[in-house]
Coordinates of C-alpha atoms in Angstrom, one line a residue:
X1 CA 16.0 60.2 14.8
X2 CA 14.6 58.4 17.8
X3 CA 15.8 55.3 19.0
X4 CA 13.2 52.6 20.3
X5 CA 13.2 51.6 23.6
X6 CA 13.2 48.5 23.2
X7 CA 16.0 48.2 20.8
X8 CA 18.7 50.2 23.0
X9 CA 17.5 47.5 25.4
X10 CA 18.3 44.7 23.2
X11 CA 21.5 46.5 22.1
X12 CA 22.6 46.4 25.8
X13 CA 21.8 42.7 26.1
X14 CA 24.1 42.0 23.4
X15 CA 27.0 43.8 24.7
X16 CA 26.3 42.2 27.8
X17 CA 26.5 39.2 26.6
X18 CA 29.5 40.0 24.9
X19 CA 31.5 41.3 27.7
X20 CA 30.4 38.4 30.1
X21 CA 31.8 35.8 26.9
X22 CA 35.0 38.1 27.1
X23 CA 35.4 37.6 30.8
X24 CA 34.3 33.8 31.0
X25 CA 37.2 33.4 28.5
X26 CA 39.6 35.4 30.6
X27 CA 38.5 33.4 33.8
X28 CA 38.6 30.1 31.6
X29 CA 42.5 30.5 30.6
X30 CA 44.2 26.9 31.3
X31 CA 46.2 27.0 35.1
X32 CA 49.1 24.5 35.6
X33 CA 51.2 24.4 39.0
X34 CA 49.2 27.9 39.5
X35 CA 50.5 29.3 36.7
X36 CA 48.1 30.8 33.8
X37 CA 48.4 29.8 30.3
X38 CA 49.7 33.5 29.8
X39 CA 52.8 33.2 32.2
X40 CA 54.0 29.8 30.7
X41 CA 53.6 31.1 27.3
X42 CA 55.7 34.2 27.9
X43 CA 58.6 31.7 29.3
X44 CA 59.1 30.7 25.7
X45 CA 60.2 34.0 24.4
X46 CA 64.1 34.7 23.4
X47 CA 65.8 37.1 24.9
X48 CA 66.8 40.1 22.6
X49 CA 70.1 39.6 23.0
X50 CA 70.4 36.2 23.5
X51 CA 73.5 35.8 21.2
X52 CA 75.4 38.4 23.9
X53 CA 74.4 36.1 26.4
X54 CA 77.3 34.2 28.8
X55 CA 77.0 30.1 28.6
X56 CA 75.9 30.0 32.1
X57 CA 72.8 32.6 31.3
X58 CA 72.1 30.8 27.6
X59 CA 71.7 27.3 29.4
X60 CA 69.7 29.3 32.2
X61 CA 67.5 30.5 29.4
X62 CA 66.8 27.0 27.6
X63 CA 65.9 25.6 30.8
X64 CA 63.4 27.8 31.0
X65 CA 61.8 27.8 27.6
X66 CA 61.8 23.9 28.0
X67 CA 59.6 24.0 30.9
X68 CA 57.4 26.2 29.3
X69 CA 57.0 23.6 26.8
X70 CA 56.4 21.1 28.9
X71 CA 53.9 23.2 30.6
X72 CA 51.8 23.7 27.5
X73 CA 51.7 20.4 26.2
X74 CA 50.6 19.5 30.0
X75 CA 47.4 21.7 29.5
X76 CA 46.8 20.0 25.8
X77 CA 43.4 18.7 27.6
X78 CA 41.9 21.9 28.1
X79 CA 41.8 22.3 24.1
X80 CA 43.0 25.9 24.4
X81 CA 43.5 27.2 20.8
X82 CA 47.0 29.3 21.3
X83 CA 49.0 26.1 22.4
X84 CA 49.6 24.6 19.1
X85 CA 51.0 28.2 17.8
X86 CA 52.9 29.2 20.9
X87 CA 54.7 26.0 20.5
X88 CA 55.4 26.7 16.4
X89 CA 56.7 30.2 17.2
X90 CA 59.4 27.9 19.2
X91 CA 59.7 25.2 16.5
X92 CA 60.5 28.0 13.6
X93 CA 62.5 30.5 15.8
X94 CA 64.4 29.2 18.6
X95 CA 67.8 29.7 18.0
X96 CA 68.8 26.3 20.3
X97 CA 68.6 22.9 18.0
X98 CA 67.1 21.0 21.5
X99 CA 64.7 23.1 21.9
X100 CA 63.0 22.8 18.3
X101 CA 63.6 19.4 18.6
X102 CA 61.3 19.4 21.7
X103 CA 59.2 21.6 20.3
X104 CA 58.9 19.2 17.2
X105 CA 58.1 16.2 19.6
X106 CA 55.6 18.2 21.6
X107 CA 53.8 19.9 18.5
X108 CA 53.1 16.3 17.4
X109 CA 51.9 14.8 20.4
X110 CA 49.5 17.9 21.3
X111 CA 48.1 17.4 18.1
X112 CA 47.1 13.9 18.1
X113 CA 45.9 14.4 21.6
X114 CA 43.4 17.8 20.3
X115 CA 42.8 15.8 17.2
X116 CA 41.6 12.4 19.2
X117 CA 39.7 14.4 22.0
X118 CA 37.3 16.6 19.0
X119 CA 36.7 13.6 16.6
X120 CA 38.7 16.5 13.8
X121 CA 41.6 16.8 11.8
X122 CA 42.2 20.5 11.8
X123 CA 45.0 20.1 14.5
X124 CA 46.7 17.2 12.4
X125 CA 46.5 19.5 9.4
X126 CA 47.7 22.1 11.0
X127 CA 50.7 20.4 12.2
X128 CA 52.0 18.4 9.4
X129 CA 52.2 21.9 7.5
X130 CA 54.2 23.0 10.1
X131 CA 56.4 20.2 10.0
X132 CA 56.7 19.8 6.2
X133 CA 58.6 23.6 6.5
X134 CA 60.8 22.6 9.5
X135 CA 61.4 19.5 6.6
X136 CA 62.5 21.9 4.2
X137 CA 63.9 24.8 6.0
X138 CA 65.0 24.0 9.1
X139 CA 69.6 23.4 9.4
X140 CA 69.5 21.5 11.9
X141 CA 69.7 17.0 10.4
X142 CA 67.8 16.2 13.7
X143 CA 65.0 18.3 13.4
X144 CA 64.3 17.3 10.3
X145 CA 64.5 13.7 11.0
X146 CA 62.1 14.4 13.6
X147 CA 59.8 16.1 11.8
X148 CA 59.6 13.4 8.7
X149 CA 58.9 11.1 11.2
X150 CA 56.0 12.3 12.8
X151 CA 54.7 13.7 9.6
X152 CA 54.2 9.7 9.1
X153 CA 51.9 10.4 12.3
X154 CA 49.9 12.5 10.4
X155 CA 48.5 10.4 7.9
X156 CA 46.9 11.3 5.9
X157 CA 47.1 15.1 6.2
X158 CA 50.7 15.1 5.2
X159 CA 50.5 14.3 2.1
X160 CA 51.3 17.2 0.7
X161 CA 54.5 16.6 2.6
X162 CA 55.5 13.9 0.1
X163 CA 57.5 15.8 -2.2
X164 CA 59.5 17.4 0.7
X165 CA 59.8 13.7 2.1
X166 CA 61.1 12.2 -0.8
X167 CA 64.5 15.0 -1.4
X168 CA 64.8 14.1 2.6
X169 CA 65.5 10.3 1.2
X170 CA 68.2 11.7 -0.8
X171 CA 69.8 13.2 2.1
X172 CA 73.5 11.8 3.3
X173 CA 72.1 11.3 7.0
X174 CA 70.9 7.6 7.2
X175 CA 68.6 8.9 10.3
X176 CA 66.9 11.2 8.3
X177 CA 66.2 8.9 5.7
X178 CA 65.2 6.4 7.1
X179 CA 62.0 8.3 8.9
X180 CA 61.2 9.9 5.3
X181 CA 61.1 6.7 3.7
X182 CA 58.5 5.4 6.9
X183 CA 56.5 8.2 6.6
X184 CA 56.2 7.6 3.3
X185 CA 55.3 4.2 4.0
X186 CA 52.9 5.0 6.4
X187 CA 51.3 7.3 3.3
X188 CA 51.2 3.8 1.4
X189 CA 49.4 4.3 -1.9
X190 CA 49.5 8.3 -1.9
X191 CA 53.0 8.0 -2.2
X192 CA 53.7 4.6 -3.9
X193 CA 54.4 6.4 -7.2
X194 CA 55.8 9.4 -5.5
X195 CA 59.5 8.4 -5.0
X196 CA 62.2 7.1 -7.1
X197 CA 64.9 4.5 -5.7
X198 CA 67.9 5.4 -8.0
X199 CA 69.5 7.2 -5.6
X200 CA 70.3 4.8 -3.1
X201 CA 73.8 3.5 -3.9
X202 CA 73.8 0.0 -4.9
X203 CA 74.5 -3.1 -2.0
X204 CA 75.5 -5.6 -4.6
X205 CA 78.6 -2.7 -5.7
X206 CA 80.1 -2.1 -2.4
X207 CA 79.8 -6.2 -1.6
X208 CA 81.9 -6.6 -4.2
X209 CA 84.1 -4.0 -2.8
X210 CA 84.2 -6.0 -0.1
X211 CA 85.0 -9.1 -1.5
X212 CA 88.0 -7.3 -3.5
X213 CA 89.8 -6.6 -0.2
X214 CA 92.8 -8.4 0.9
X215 CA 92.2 -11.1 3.6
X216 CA 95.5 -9.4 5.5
X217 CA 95.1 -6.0 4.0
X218 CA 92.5 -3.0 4.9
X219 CA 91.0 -4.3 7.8
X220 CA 89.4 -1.3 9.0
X221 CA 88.2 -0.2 5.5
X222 CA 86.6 -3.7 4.9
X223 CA 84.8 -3.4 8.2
X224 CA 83.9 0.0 6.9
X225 CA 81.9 -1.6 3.9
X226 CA 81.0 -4.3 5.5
X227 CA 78.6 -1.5 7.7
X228 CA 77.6 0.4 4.5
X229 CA 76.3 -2.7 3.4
X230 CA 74.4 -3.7 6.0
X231 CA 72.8 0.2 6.5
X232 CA 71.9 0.7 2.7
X233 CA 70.8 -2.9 2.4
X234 CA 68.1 -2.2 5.2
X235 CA 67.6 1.4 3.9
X236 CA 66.9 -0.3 0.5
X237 CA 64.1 -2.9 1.9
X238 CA 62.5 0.4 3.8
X239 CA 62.1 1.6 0.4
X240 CA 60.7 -1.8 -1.0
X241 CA 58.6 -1.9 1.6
X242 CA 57.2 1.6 1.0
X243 CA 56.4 1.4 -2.4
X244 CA 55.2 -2.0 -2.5
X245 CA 51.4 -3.3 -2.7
X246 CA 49.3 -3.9 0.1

């Protein structure tokens, strides 16, 4: 069978076209402090045997991947689509606690930035998933607390994060609770019926504890209610607050 002319013509056009796409987007790759995209991104990766590593080389390491964070969130302007996984990869597998807390912070703010700059959610979307597993599966208390809180950023595309918000109200750290139950505010009437406030332990019972103390007796564990008090009263009205009509 003989192949028209004309169409082995058009045929080349298109791969033409194709290859000249391919090499715009090659040319196109973001630069910062004359470094491509590329290079930063590979500054994130974990050594293979990081756990062999000596103190000095860990910290050596982590000062690394932190500037290679910084780096990407730097080129969050030029909209490039592999930032907001790069930094995700660091979020869910970095073995250092400060450096998913970073990449927490820095996942947020790159997507509100993408998200304002194209008039779409997908980037907010995208992130509060991400965030709603470092809520549930992440060990580390503060990046948990970091990621309820700015999962109350991403209103209202985390609101499939409520359920995961509301066991992080149950938790023991009064940090961590206290950004679930703001989040959740933030979510107002999604999550007004979401949450229940039995849990929190009651005010009024440990007041009375307090009371019950000797004047010249138990100084230090009066002063020790007297601060429970005080932090579950104001957790309490955070949960009020949340719940409550507007």
């Amino acid at each position: 069978m003989v192949v028209p002319k004309h169409f082995k013509a058009v045929a080349a056009l298109l791969i033409l076209g194709m290859l000249t796409h391919a090499l715009m987007a090659f040319q196109e790759e973001p630069v910062f402090q004359g470094k491509k995209f590329s290079e930063w991104e590979a500054m994130l990766k974990v050594d293979s045997n990081y756990s062999k590593l000596s103190d000095a080389e860990k910290e050596k390491s982590s000062r690394s991947r932190r500037a290679g964070l910084i780096a990407l969130e730097l080129m969050a302007s030029s909209l490039d689509k592999r930032i907001l996984p790069s930094m995700v990869l660091v979020l869910k597998n970095d073995p250092e606690e400060k450096l998913r807390e970073t990449a927490a912070l820095s996942l947020t703010r790159v997507a509100l930035k993408m998200s304002e700059k194209t008039k779409s959610a997908s980037t907010r979307q995208y992130a509060a998933e991400v965030l709603k597993e470092s809520l549930e599966k992440d060990k580390s208390i503060r990046v948990k607390e970091i990621a309820a809180s700015s999962l109350g950023k991403m209103v209202p595309e985390s609101a499939p994060a409520i359920p995961a918000l509301i066991l992080a109200m149950k938790q023991k750290d009064t940090g961590l609770r206290v950004a679930a139950v703001d989040a959740l505010r933030r979510l107002g009437p999604e999550a007004k019926d979401a949450a229940p406030t039995e849990f929190l332990p009651s005010p009024l019972a440990l007041s009375r504890l307090f009371q019950a103390l000797s004047p010249g007796e138990g100084s230090l564990a009066k002063g020790l209610v007297r601060t429970i008090v005080e932090q579950l009263t104001y957790c309490q009205s955070m949960v009020r607050s949340a719940f409550s009509d507007t």
